Coordinates of C-alpha atoms (C1' of nucleotides) in Angstrom, one line a residue:
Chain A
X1 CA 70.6 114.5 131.7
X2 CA 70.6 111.5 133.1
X3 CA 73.5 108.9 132.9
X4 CA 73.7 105.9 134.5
X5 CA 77.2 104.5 134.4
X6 CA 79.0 102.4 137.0
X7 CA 82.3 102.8 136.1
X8 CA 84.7 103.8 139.0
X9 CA 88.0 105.5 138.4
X10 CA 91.4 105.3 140.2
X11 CA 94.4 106.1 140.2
X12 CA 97.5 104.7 140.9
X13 CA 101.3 105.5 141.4
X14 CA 104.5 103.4 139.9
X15 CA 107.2 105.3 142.4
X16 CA 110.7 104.6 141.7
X17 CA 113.8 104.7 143.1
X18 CA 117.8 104.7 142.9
X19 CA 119.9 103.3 145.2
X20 CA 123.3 101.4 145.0
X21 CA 123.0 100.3 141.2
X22 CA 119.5 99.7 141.9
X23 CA 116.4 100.6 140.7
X24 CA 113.9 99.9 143.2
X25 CA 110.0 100.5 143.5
X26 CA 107.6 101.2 146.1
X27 CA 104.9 98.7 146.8
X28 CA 102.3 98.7 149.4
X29 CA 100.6 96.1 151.1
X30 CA 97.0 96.2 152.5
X31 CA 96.2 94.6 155.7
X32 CA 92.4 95.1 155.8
X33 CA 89.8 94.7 152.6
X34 CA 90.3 92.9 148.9
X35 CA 93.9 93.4 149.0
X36 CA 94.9 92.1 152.3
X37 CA 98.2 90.7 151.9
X38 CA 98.8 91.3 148.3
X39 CA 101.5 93.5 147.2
X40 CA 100.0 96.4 145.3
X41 CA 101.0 100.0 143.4
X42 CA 100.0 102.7 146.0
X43 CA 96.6 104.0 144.7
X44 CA 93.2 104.2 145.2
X45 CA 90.0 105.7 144.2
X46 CA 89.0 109.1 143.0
X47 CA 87.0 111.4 145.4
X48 CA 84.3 113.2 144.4
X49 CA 85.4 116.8 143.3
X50 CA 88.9 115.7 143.3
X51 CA 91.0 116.8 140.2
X52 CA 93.2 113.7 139.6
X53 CA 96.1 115.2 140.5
X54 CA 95.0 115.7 143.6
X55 CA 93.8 111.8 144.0
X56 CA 97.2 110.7 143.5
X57 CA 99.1 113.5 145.8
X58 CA 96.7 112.2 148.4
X59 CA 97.2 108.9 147.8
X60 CA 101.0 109.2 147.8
X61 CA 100.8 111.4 151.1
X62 CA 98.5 108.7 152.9
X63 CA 99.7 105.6 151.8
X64 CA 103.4 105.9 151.8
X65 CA 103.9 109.6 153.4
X66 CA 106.3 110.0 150.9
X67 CA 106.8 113.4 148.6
X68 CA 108.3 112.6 144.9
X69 CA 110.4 114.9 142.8
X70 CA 109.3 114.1 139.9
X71 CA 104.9 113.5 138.8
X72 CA 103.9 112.9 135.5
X73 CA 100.6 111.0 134.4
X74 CA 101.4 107.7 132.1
X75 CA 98.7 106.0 130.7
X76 CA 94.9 105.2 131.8
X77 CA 94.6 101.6 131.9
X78 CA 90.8 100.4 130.7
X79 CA 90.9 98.2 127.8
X80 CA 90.6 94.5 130.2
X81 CA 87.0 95.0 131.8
X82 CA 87.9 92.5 134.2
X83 CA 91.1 93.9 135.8
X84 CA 89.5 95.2 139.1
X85 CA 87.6 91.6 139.9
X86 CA 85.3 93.6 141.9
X87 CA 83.6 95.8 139.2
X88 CA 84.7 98.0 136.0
X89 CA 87.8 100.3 137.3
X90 CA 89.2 102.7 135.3
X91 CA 92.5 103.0 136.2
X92 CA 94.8 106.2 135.6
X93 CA 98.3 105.6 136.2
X94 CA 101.1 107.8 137.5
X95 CA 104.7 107.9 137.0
X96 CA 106.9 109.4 140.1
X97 CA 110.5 109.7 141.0
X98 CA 111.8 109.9 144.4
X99 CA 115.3 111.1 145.4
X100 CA 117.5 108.2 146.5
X101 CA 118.0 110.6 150.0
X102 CA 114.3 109.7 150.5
X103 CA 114.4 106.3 149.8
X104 CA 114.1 104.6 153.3
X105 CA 110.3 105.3 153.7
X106 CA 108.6 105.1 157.2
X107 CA 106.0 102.2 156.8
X108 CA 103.1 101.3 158.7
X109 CA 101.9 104.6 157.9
X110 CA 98.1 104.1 158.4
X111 CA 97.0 100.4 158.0
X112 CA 99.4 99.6 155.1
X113 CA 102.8 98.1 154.8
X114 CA 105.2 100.5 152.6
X115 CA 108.0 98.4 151.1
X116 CA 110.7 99.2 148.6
X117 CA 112.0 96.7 146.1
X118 CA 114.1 95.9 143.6
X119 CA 112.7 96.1 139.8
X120 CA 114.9 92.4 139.3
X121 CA 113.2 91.0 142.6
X122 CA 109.8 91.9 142.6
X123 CA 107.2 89.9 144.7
X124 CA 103.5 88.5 142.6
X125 CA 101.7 92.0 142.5
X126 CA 97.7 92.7 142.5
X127 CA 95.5 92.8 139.7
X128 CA 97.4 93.9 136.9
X129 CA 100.0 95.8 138.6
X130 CA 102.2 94.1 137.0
X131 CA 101.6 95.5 133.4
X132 CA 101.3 99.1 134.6
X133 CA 104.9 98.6 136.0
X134 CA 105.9 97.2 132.7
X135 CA 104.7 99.9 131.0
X136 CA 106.3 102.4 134.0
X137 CA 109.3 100.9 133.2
X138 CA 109.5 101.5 129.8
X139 CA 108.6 105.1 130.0
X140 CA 111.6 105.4 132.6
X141 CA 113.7 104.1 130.0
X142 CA 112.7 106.4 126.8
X143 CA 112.7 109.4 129.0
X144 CA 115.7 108.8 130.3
X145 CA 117.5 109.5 127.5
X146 CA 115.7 113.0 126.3
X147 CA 114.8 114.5 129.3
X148 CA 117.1 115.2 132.5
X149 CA 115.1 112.9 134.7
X150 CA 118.0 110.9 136.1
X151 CA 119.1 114.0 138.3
X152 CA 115.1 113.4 140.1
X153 CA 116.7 110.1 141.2
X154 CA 120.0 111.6 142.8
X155 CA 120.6 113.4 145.6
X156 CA 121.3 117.4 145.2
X157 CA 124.6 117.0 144.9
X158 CA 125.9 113.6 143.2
X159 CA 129.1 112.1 141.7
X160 CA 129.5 111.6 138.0
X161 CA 130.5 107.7 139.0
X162 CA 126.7 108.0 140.0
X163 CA 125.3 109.3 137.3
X164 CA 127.0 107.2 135.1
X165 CA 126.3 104.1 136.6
X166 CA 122.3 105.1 137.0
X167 CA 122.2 105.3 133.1
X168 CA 124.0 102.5 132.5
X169 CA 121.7 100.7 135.2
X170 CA 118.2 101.5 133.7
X171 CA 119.4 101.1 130.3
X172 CA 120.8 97.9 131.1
X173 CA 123.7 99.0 128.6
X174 CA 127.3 99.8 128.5
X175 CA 128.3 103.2 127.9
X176 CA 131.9 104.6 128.1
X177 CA 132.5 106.4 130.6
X178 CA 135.1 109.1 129.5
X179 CA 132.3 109.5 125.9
X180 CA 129.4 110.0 128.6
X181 CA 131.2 112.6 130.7
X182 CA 132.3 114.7 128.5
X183 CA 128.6 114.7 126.4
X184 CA 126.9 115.4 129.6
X185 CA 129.1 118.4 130.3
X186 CA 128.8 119.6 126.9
X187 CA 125.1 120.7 128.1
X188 CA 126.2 123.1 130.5
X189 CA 123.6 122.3 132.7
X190 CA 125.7 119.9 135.2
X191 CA 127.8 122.1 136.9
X192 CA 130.8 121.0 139.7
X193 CA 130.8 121.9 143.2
X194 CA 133.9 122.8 145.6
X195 CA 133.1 119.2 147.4
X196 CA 134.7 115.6 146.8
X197 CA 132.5 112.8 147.5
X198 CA 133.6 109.4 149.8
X199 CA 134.6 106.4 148.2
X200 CA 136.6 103.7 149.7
X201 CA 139.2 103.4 147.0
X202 CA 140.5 105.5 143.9
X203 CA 140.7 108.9 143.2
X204 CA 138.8 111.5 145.0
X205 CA 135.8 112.3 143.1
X206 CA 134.2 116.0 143.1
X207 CA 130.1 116.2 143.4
X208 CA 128.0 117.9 140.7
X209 CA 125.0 119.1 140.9
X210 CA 122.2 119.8 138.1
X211 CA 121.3 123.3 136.8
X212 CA 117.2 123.1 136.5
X213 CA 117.1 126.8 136.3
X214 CA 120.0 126.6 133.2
X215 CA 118.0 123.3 131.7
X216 CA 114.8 125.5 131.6
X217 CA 116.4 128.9 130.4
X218 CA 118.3 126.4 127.5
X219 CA 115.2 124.6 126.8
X220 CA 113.0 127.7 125.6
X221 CA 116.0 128.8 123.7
X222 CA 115.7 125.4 121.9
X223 CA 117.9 123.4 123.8
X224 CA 117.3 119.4 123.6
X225 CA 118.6 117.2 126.2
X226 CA 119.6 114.3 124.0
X227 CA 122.0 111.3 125.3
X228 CA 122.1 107.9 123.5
X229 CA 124.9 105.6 123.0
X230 CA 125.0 102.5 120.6
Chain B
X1 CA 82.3 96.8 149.0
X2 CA 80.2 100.2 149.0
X3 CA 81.6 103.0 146.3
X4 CA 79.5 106.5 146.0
X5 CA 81.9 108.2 143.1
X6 CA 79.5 110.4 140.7
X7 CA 82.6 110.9 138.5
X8 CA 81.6 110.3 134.7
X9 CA 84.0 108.8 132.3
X10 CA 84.2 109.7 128.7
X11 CA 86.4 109.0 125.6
X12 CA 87.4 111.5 122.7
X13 CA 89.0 111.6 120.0
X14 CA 91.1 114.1 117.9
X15 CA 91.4 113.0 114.4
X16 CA 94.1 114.8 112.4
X17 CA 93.5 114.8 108.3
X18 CA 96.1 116.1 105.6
X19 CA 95.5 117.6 102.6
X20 CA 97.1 119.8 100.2
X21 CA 99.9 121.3 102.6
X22 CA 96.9 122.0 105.4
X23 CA 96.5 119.6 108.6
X24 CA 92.8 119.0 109.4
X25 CA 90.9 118.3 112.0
X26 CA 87.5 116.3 112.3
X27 CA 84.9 118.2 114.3
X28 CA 81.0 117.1 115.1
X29 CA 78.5 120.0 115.7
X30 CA 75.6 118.7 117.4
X31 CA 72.0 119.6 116.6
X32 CA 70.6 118.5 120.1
X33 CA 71.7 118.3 123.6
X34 CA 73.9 120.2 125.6
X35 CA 76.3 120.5 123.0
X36 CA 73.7 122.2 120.3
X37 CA 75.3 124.0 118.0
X38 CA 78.8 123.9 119.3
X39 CA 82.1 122.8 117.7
X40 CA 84.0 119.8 119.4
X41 CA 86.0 116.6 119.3
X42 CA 84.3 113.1 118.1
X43 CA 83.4 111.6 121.8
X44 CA 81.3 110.4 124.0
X45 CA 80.5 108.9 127.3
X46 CA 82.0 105.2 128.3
X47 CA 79.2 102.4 128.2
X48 CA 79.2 100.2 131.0
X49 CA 81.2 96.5 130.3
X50 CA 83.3 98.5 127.9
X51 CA 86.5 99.3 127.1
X52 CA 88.2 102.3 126.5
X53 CA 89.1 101.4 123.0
X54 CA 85.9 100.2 122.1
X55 CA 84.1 103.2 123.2
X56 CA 86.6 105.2 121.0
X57 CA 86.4 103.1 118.0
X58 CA 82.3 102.9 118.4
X59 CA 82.1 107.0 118.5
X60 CA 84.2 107.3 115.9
X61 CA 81.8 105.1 113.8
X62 CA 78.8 106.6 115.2
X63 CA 79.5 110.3 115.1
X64 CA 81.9 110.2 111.8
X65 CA 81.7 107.3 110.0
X66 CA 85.4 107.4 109.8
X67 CA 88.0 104.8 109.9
X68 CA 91.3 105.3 111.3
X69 CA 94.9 104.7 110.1
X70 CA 96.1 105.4 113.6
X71 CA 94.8 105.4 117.0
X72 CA 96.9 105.3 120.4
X73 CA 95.6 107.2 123.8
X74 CA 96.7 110.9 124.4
X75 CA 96.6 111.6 127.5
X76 CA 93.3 111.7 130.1
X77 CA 91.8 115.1 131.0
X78 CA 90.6 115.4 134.8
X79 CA 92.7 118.1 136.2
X80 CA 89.9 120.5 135.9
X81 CA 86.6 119.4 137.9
X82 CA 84.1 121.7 135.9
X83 CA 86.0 120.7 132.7
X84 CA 82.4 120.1 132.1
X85 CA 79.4 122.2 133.5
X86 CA 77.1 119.9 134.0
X87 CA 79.1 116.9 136.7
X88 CA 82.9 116.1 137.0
X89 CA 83.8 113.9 134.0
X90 CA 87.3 112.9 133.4
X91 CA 87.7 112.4 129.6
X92 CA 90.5 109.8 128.5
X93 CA 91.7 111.9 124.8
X94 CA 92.6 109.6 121.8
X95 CA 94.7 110.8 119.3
X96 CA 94.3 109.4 115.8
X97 CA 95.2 110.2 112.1
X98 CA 93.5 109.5 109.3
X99 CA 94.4 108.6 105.4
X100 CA 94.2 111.7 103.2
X101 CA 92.2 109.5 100.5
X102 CA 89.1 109.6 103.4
X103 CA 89.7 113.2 104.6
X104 CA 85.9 113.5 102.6
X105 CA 83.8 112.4 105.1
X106 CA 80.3 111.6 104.4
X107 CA 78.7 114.4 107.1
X108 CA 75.1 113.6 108.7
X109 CA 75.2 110.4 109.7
X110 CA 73.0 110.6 112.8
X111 CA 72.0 113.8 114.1
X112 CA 75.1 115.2 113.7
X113 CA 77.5 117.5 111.4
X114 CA 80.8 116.1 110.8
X115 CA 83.5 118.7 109.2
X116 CA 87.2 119.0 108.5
X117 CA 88.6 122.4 109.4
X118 CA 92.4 123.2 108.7
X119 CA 94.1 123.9 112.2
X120 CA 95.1 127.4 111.4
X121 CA 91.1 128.7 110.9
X122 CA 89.3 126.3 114.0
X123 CA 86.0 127.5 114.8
X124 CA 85.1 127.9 118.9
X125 CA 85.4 124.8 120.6
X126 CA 82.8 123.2 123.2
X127 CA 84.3 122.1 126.7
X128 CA 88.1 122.3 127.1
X129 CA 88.4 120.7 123.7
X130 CA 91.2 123.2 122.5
X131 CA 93.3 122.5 125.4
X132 CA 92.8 118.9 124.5
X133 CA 93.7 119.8 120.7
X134 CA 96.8 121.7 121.4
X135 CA 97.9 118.5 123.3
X136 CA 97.4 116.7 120.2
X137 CA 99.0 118.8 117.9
X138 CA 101.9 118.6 120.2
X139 CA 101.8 114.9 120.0
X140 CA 101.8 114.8 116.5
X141 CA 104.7 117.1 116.3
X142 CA 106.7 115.0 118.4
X143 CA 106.1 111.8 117.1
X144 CA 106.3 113.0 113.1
X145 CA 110.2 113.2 114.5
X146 CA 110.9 109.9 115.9
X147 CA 108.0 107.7 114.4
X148 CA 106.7 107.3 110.6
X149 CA 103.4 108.1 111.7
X150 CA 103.3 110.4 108.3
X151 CA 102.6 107.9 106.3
X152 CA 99.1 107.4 107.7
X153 CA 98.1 110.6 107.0
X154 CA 99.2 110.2 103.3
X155 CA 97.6 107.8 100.6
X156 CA 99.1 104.6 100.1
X157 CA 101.4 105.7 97.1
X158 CA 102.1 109.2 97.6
X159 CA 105.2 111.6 96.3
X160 CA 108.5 112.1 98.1
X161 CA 107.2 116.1 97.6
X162 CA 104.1 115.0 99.3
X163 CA 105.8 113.7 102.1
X164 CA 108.1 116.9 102.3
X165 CA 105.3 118.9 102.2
X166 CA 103.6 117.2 105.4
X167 CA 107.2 117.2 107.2
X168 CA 107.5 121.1 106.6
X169 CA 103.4 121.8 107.2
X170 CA 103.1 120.0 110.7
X171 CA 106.3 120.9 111.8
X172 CA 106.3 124.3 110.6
X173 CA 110.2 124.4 109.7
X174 CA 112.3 124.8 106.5
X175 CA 113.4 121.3 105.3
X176 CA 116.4 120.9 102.0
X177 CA 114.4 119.0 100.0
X178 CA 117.4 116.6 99.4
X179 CA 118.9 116.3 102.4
X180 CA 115.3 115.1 103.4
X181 CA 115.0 112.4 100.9
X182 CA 117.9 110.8 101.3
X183 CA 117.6 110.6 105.1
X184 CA 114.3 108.9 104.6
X185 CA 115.8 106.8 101.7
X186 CA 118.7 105.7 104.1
X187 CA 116.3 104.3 106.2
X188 CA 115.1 101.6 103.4
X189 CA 111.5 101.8 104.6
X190 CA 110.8 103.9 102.0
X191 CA 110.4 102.3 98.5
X192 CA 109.8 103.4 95.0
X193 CA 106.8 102.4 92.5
X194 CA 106.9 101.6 88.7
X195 CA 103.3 104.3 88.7
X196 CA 104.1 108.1 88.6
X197 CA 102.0 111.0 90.1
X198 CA 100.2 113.7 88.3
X199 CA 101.2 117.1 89.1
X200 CA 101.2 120.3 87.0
X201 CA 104.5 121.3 85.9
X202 CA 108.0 120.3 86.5
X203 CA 109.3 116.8 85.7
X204 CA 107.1 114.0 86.5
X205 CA 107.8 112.5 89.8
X206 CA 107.5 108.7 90.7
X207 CA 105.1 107.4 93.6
X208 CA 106.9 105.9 96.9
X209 CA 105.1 103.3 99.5
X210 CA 106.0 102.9 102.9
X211 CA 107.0 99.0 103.5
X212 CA 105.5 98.4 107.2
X213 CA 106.5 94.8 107.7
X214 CA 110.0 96.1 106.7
X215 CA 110.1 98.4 109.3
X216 CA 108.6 96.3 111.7
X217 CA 111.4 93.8 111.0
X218 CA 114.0 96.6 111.3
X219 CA 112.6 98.1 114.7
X220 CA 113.2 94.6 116.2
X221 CA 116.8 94.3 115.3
X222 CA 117.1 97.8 116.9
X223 CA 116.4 100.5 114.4
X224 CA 115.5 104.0 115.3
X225 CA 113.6 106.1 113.1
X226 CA 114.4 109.7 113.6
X227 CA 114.2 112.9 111.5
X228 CA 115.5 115.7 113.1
X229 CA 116.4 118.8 111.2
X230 CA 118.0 121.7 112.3
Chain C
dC1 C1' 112.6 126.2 70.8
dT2 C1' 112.8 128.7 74.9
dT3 C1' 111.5 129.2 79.6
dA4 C1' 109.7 127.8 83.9
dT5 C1' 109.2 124.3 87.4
dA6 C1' 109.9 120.4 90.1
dA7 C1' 112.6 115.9 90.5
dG8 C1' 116.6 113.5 91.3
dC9 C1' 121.8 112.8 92.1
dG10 C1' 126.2 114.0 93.8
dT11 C1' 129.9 116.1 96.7
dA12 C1' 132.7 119.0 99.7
dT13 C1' 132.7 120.7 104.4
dC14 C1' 131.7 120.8 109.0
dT15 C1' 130.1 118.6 113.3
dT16 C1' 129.3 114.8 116.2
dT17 C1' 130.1 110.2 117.8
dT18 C1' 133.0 106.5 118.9
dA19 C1' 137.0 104.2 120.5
dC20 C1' 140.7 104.4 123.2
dG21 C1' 145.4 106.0 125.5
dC22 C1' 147.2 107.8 129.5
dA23 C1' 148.2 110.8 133.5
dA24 C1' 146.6 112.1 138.3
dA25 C1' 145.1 111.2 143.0
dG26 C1' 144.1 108.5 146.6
dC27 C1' 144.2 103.8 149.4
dT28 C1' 146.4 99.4 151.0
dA29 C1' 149.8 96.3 152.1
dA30 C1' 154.6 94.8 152.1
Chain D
dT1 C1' 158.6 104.2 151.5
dT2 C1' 157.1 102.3 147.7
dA3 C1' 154.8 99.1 144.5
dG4 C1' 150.2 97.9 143.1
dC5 C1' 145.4 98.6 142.6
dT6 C1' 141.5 101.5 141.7
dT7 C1' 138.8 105.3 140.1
dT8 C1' 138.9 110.0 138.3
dG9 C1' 139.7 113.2 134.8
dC10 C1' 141.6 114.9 130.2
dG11 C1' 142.8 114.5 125.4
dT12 C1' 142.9 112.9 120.6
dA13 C1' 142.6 110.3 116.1
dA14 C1' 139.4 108.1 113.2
dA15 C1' 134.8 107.1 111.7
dA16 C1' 130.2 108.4 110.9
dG17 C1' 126.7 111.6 110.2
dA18 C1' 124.6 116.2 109.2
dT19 C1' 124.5 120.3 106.4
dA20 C1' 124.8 123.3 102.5
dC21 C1' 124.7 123.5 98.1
dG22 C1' 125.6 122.8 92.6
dC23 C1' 124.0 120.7 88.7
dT24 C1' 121.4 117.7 85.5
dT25 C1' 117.0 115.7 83.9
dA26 C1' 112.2 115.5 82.6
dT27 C1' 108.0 117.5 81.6
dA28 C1' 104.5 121.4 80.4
dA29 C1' 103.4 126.0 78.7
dG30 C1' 104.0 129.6 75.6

DNA sequence: CTTATAAGCGTATCTTTTACGCAAAGCTAA
DNA sequence: TTAGCTTTGCGTAAAAGATACGCTTATAAG
């Protein structure tokens, strides 16, 4: 069969990241080629005989030598012909999580420039970047509140203060903070450890860590992680 | 800039049909190429200088004749490098939903054989177009929950029984009939006709429409549809 | 006129959410 | 040492929502 069709495909990675009542995301810029000094998703183009997956592990290894802890594939942007100026790019976008331990990311990894930033202080980003971010965004916001992804954001071991704050951070919402503790620990899958976290004033607060292995024994029993709050 | 990638892009679509209490699916049988004689999704490969939605919509049109009440992407398929024997394609899935009053399509309209077939007797499917299926179904189950994307897959003035009956079919779960209608009814996006519908026996039963712009208007100010049921 | 069948309305009970009050445990500074 | 500030942690009353049903109404068939 022959098929002529000069498409190309890519894929790129929306990484976030918690830290301080921030939600941050990691950009990279390109010193060399058509994105030299432009701030950009980390990404790149598909290999041949590379599964997708793969494409984007490889690209997040190279380009920011970072590992995420949480992957999940978002949407394929294609529908503007004209969003690669170059040619027709198909581009499939990922959606990743990083650990707030890992958030300081050694830069100047290969020929690129790996910078964190806040989502409220973001810089002019490449092509249309800025949509798929939009769009990353969103998705970190719905999934927020029916899947335990917050935890991915944490360290291991966390303080509820943290929690709390992370939700009421992405949500850009108010939640009360007694209502919120005591739903989250009506899950059983938040458990407290023997430690007390450091803060400069107040109360001593004890860490907690997240049960995966309880989430995913609950979840097959028909379990739904649920948390919304007018 | 220089770009060898032999990686083919194609578009397909799973369109889901109801019909008297059986969800449907749309599937082409080929009578030449690679595909001869072999069951599988409307789709097709991407045409250089378009879009993804285009190519969608254009197969649709070309292999079914069909048009949609719904259409939003699925998810894109490229995990598996021999998903197709012949060269690594990556295949962008559509998932779409069609009025009952079309579920007839008119069949033959090129060289090809379009059919419904209810999900619970498919026939063998070409490719990895039952993995791509069970996504779907997936979808559809999801979103019947927190989205009114049941009313595309019923005529435009259908029966509050009708409208049980898909709730209960796709989600394969008891529903109390009252409880159910006047959840829906609370919502006030559901509205009642002057016309009544035709049924058998029992007392005659009046025909409901689904107000859009109503719910539109409502999803601004912050309404949530959701139908959960234990 | 009786029976069968599905539509449509209402209500009591149980569960969950929401809105707060308040004590406990540490730090700082007078 | 103690008063004042801050954050943690627990509890509870009231409001809202979900659940489980009972019962009437309207038609067709026999």
């Amino acid at each position: 069969m022959e098929l002529r069709q000069n498409i190309k495909i890519a894929v790129d990675a929306i990484v976030f990241g918690y830290k301080e009542n921030s939600l941050n995301v990691l950009l990279i810029k390109q010193k060399f080629g058509v994105l030299k000094d432009q701030w950009a998703l980390v990404g790149g183009f598909v290999k041949d005989g590379e599964t997708l997956s793969t494409a984007v592990n490889r690209e997040l290894a190279e380009e920011a030598g970072i590992k995420v802890s949480y992957l999940e594939q978002l949407y394929t942007f294609g529908d503007d012909v004209n969003r690669d100026p170059r040619f027709q790019v198909i581009s499939v976008a990922y959606f990743a999580l990083v650990n707030s331990t890992k958030l300081v990311v050694k830069a100047d990894t290969d020929a690129e420039d790996a910078q964190w930033f806040p989502m409220h202080n973001l810089p002019q980003l490449a092509f249309d970047h800025s949509v798929i971010l939009e769009a990353a965004k969103q998705r970190l916001k719905n999934k927020l509140s029916y899947q335990p992804i917050g935890f991915d954001l944490l360290p291991k071991e966390f303080l509820f203060s943290e929690l709390e704050n992370l939700y009421c951070t992405i949500l850009e919402k108010e939640i009360d903070r007694r209502n919120f503790r005591k739903k989250i620990l009506s899950f059983g899958i938040v458990e407290e450890t023997e430690k007390f976290g450091s803060k400069k004033n107040g109360r001593p607060a004890k860490l907690f860590k997240f049960n995966k292995l309880k989430y995913n024994k609950l979840t097959k029993e028909g379990f739904f992680f649920e948390i919304y709050f007018a």
